Coordinates of C-alpha atoms in Angstrom, one line a residue:
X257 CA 115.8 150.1 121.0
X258 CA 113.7 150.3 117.8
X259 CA 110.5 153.8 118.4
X260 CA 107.4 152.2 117.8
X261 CA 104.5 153.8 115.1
X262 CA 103.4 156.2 117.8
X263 CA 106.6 157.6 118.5
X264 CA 105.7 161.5 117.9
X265 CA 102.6 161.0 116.1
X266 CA 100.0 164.0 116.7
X267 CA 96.1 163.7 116.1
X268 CA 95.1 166.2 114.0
X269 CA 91.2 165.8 115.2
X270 CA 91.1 164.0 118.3
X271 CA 87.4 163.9 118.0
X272 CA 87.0 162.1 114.9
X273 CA 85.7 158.6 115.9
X274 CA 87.9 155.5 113.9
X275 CA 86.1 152.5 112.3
X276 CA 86.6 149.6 114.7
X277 CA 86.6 147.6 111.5
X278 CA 89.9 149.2 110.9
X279 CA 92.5 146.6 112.2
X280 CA 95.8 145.1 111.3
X281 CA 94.6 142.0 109.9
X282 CA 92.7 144.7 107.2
X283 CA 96.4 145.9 105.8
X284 CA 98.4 142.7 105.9
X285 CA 97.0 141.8 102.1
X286 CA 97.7 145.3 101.1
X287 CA 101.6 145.6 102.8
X288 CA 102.1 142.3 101.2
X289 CA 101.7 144.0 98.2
X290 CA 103.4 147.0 99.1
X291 CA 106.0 146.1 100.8
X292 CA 107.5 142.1 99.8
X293 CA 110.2 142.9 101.6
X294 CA 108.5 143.1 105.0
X295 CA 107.9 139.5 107.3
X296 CA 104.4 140.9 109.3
X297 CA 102.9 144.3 111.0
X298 CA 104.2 144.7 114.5
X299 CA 102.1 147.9 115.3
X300 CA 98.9 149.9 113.7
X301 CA 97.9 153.0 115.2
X302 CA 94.9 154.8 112.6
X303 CA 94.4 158.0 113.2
X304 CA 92.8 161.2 111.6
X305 CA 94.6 162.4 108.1
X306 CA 93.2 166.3 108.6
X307 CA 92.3 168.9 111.1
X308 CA 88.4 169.8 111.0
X309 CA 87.5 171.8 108.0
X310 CA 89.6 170.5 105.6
X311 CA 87.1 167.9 104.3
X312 CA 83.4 167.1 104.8
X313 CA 82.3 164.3 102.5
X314 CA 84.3 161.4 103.8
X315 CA 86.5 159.8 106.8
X316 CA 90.3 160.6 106.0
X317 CA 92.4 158.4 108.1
X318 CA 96.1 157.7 108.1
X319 CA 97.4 154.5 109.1
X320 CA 100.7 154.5 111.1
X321 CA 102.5 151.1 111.3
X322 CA 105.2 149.4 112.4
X323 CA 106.5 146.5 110.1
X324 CA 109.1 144.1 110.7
X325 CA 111.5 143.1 107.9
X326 CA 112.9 140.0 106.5
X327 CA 116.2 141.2 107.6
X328 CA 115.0 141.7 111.2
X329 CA 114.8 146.0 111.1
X330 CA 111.3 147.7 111.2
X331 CA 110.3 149.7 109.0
X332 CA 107.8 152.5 109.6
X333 CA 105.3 153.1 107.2
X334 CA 102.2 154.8 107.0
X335 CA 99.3 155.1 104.3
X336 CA 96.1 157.2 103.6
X337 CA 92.5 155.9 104.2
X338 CA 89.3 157.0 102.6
X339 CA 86.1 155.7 103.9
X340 CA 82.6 156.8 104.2
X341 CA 80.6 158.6 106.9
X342 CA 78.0 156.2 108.6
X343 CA 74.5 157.4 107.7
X344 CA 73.6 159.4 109.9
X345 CA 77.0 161.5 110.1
X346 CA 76.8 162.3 106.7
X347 CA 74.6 164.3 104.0
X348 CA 71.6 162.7 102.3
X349 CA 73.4 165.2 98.9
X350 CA 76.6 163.3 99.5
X351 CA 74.8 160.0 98.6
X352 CA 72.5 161.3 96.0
X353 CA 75.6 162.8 94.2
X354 CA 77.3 159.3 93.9
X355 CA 80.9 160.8 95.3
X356 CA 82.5 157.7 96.6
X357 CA 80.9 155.3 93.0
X358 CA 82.3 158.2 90.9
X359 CA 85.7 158.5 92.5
X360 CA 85.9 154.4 92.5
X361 CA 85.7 154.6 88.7
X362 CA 88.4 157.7 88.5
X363 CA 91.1 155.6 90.5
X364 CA 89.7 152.3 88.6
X365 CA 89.4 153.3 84.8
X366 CA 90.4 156.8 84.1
X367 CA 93.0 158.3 85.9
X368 CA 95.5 155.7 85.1
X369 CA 94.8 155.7 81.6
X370 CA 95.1 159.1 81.3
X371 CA 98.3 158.9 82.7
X372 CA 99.4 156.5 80.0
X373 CA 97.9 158.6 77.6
X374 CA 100.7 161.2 78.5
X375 CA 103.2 157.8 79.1
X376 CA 103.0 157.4 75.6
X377 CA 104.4 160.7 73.9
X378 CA 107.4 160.5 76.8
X379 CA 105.8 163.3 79.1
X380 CA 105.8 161.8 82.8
X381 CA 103.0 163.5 84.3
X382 CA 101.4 162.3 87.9
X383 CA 97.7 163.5 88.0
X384 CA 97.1 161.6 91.4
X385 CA 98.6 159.2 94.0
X386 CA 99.2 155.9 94.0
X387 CA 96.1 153.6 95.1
X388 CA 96.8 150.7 96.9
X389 CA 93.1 149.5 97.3
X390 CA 89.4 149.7 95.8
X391 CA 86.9 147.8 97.4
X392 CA 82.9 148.0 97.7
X393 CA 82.5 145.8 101.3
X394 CA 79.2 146.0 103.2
X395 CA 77.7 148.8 102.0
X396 CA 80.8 151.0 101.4
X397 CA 83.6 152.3 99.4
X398 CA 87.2 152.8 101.0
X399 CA 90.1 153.5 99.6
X400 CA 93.9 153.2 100.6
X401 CA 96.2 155.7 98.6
X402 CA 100.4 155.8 99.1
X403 CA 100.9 158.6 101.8
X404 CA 102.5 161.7 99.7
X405 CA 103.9 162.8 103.2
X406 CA 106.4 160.0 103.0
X407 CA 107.8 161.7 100.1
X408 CA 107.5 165.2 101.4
X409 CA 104.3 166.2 99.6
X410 CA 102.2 168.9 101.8
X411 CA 98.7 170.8 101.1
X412 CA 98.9 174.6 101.0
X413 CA 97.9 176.5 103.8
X414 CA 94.1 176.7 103.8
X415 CA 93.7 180.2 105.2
X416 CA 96.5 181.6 103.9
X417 CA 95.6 180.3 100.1
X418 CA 98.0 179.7 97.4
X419 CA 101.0 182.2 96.7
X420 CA 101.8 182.8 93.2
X421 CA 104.2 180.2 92.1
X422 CA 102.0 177.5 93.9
X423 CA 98.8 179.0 91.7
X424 CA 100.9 178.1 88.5
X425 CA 101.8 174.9 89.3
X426 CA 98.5 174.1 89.9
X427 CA 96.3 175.6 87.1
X428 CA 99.4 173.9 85.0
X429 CA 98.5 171.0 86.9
X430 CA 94.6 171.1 86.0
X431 CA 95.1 171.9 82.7
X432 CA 97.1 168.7 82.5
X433 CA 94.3 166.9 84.0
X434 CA 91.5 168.7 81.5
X435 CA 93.4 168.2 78.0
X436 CA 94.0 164.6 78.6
X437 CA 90.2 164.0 79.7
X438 CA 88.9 165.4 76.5
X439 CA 91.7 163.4 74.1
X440 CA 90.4 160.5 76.4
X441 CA 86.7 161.0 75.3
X442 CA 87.9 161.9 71.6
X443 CA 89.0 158.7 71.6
X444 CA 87.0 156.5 73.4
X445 CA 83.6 157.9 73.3
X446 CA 81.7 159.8 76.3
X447 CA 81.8 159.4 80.2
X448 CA 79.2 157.3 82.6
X449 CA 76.2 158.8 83.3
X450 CA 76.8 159.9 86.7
X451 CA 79.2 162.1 85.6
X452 CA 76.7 164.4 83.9
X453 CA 76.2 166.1 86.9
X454 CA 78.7 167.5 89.7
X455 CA 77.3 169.2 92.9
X456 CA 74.2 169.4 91.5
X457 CA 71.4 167.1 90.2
X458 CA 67.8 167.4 88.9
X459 CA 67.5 164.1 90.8
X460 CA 67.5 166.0 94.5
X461 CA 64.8 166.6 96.7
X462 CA 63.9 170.3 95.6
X463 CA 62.1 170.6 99.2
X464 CA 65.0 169.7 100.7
X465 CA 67.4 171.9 99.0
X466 CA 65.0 174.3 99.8
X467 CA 65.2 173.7 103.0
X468 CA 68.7 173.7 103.9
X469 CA 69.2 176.8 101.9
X470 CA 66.6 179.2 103.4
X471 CA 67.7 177.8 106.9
X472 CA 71.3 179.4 106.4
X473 CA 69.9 182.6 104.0
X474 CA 68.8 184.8 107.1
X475 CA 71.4 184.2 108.7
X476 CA 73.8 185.2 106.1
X477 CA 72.2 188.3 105.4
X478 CA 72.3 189.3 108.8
X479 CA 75.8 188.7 109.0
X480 CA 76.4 190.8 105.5
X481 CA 75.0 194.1 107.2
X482 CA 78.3 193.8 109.4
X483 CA 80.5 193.3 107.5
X484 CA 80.8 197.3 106.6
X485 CA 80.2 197.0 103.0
X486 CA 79.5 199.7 101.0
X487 CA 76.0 199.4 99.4
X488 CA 75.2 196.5 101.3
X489 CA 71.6 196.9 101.2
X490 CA 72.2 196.2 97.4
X491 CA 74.1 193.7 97.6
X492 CA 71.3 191.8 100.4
X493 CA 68.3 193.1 97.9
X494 CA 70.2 191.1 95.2
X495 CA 70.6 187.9 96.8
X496 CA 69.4 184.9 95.1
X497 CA 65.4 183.2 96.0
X498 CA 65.9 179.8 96.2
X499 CA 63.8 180.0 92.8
X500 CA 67.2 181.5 91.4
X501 CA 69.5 179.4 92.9
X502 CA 67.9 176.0 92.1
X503 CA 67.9 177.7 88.3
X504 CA 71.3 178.7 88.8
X505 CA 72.3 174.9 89.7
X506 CA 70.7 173.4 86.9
X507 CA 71.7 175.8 84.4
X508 CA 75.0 173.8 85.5
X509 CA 73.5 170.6 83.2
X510 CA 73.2 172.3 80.2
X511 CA 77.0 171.4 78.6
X512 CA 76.0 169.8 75.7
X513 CA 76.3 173.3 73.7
X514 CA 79.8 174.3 75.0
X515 CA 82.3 174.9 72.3
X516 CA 85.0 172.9 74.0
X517 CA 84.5 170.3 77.3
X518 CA 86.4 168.2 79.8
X519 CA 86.0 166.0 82.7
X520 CA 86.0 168.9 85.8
X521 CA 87.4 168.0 89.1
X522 CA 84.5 169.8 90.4
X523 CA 86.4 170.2 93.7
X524 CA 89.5 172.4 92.8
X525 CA 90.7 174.1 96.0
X526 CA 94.0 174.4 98.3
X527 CA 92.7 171.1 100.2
X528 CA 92.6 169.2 97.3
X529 CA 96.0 170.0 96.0
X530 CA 99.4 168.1 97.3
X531 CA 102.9 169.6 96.6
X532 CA 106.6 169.5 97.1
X533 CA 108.6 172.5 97.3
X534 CA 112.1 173.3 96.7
X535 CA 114.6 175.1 98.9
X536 CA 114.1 177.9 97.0
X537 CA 109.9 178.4 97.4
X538 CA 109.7 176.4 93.6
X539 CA 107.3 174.1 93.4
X540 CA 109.0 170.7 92.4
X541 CA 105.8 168.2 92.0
X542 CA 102.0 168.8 92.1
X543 CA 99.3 165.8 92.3
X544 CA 95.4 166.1 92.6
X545 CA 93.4 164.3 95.1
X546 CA 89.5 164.1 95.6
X547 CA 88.3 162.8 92.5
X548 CA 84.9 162.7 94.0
X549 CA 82.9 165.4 91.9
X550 CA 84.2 165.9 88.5
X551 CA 82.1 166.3 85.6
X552 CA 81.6 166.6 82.0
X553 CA 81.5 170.2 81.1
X554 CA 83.7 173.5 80.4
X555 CA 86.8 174.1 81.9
X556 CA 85.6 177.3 83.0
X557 CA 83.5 175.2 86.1
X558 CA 86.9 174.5 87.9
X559 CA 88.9 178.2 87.1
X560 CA 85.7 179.8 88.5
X561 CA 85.5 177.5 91.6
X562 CA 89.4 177.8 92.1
X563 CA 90.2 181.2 91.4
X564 CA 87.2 182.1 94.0
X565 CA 88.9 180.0 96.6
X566 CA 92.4 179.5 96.9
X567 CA 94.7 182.0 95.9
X568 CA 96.2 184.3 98.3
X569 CA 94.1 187.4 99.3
X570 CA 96.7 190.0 97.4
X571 CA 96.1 188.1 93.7
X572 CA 92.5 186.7 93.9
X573 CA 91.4 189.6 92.0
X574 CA 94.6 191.5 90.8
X575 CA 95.2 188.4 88.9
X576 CA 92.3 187.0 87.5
X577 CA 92.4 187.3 84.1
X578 CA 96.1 186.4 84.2
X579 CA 95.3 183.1 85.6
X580 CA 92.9 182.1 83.4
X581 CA 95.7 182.9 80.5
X582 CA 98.1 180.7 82.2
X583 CA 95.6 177.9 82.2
X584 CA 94.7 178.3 79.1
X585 CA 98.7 178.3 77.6
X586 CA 98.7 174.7 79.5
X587 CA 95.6 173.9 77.6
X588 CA 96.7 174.3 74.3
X589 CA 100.5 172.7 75.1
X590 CA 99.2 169.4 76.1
X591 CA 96.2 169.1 73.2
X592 CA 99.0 170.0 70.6
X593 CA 101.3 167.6 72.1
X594 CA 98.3 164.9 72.3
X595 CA 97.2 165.5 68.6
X596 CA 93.7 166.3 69.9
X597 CA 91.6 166.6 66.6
X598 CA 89.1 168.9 67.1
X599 CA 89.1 172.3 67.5
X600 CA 91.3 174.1 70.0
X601 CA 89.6 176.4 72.8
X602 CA 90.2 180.4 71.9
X603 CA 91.1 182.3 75.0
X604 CA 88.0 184.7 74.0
X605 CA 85.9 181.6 74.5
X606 CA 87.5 180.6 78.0
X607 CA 86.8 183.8 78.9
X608 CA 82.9 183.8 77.8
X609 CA 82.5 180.4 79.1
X610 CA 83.3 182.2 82.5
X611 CA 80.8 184.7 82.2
X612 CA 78.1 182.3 81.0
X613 CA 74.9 182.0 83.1
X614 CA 75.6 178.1 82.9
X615 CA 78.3 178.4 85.1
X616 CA 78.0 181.1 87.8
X617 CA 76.7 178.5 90.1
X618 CA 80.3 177.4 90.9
X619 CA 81.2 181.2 91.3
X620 CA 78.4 181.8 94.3
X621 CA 78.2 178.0 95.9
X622 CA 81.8 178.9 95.9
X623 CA 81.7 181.8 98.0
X624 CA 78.4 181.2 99.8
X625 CA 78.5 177.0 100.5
X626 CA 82.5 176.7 100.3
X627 CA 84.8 179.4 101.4
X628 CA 82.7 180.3 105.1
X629 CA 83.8 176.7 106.1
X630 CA 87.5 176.4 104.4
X631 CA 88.4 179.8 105.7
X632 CA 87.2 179.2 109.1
X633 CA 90.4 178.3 111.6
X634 CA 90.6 174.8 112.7
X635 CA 87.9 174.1 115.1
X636 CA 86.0 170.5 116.0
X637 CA 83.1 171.5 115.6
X638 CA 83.5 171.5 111.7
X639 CA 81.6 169.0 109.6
X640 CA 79.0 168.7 107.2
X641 CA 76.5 167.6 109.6
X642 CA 77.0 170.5 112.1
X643 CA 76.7 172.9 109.0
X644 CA 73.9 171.6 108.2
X645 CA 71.9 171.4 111.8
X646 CA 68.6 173.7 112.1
X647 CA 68.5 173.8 115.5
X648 CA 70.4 176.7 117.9
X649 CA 74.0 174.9 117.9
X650 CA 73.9 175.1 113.6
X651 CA 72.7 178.5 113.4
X652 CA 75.2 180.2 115.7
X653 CA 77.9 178.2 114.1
X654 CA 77.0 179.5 110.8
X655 CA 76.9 183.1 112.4
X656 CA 80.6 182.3 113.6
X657 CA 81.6 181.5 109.9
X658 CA 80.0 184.5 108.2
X659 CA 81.1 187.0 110.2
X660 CA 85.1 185.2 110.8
X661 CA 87.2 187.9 109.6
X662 CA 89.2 185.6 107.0
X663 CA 85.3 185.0 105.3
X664 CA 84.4 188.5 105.2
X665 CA 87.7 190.1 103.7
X666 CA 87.7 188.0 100.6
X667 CA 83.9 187.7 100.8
X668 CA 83.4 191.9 100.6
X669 CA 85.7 191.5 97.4
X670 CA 84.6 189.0 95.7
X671 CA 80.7 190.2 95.9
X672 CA 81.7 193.5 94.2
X673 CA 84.4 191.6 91.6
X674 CA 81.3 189.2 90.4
X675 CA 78.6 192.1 90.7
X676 CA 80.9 194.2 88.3
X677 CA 81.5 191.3 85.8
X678 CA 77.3 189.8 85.7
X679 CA 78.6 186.5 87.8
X680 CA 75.8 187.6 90.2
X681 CA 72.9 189.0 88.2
X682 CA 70.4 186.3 89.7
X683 CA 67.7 188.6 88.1
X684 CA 69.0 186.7 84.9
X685 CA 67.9 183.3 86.1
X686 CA 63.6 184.6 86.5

């Protein structure tokens, strides 16, 4: 007798609530397309894609399903659905940001292309996974992507970061992804508007901002004088105002002057990467996902975000520099191959654009917004709402993610590693 679709399937976050919009009738246009050979959907079981923690601007679902073939066997299939949070689930920043309209025009126009772009001088490179759907329906965006399980694809380990080989494959990977964006504009002239800005815009509520980050600043400094950090009381004396900060972010618009610029992913980290690994720990394929944040400006936005998160604990600093050499090999490979006209990015520039005032912001929203949720172990209480709470429940949640032990290990090394190199000098932002 034929398992059905929820034959050992496990729920990665049993207390994510599923869209009751989400029904069979939704797919049967979409495994029409997908699959001709199959005569109807027997089963559909949608459950959460991702444990808590591993994504806080959308609903990540995947769709298990049962389908019945022309020939009379079943097939079991499954596929990846992004959707949005209702209203008030979400962040007001998520909408102001324009994530979901940005990421409809990366899987609609761009991505694609770019990969034709590559198509075209015989290189086959992937940059992301196959989408199935793009619609705009009642007020929202949802997506439905190929499911790169099927094929063996997996996400690193999120608190273990990226070993060495997998950090290759995947600034090779970005650097892919960056060349072909600024041959793209070469060619066809600049991006949309929206994607002028990435985590930050001059268009948010500066009360607001203000609010949500002097809610979580006591809090974090409280949890700093734990974490047995030598010169601490520096460190704490040095933290940014909010006056800094919000200078810091929009310092992040000024890209117009850069020698050299790309379209960013703006979201670079472990979550966001999906790969396939050979019996021998090589890494045999690398895709992007999340196209929800990128924007036009230096490279230098995504190494600094990466290399802050994901690799493991034993390289983020030892091999900084050499990473950004790496990256910057890529680079130069795929605008040669590309005929890109104008001038090629020195690795001297790389290197300043990383130490530029303009783009520290991604260093310390890095550490201080990012990393205390990523490296925090899987727990259901995790979402950008609950982050974001004022009352008792969000401040001793944030008090559980700055003092976790995985956050204040790489946290106590990356403070000194960006004090040494001017990353943090906030006093430079006044």
């Amino acid at each position: 007798m034929a398992t059905t679709a929820a034959a050992n399937i496990e729920n990665p976050n049993e207390n994510l609530q599923i869209p009751s919009w989400i029904t069979k009738e939704y797919f049967e246009g979409i495994v029409a397309k997908d699959e001709p050979e199959a005569r109807c959907i027997k089963h559909v079981i949608p459950l959460a894609a991702i444990p808590p923690g591993e994504n806080f601007t959308s609903i990540m679902l995947r769709i298990h399903m049962d389908l019945e073939m022309k020939d009379g066997s079943i097939k079991h299939k499954s596929y990846i659905m992004k959707t949005m949070f209702d209203d008030d689930k979400g962040d007001a920043v998520v909408s102001k940001l324009s994530l979901f309209p940005k990421e409809m025009l990366m899987y609609r126009d761009y991505l694609s292309s770019f990969e034709n772009i590559y198509k075209n001088i015989g290189w086959p490179v992937k940059l992301a996974p196959k989408c199935l759907l793009i619609e705009q329906k009642n007020g929202r965006i949802n997506f439905v992507f190929e499911d790169l399980k099927e094929r063996n694809f997996k996400n690193p380990k999120r608190l273990q970061g990226c070993d060495m080989q997998l950090m290759l494959a995947s600034l090779r990977k970005l650097a892919e992804f960056h060349a072909v964006s600024a041959v793209y504009a070469e060619r066809n002239g600049p991006f949309p508007a929206d994607f002028q800005y990435g985590f930050f815009s001059k268009d948010l509520d500066i009360e607001t901002m203000r609010n949500a980050y002097e809610m979580k600043i006591n809090e974090y400094k409280w949890s700093m004088k734990q974490w047995q950090l030598d010169n601490v009381e520096e460190f704490i004396e040095k933290f940014p105002t909010f006056e800094q900060y919000w200078k810091c972010g929009l310092s992040t618009l000024q890209q117009k002057h850069n020698k050299f610029n790309v379209l960013t992913h703006g979201d670079f980290w472990t979550s966001n990467i999906m790969f396939v690994e050979g019996s021998t720990g090589t890494i045999n394929d690398l895709i992007i996902v999340d196209y929800q944040i990128c924007k036009w400006g230096s490279p230098a936005e995504d190494l600094l975000f990466f290399l802050t998160i994901s690799p493991e604990k034993h390289i983020r600093i030892k091999e900084f520099d050499n990473f950004v050499a790496v990256y910057h090999r890529r680079l130069l490979e795929c605008l040669k191959a590309l005929n890109y006209q104008k001038p090629w990015p020195k690795l001297r520039d790389l290197q300043k654009d990383i130490l530029d005032q303009r783009h520290s912001f991604y260093a310390f929203f890095a550490v201080f917004n990012h990393m205390p949720a990523i490296l925090m172990p899987t727990d259901k209480d995790s979402n950008i709402h609950n982050f974001s709470r004022s009352d008792e429940f969000g401040k001793n949640l944030r008090l559980k993610m700055y003092s976790n032990p995985y956050y204040v290990e790489a946290a106590k090394d990356l403070f000194q590693f960006f004090h040494r190199r001017g990353i943090f000098n906030f006093e430079d932002y006044d």
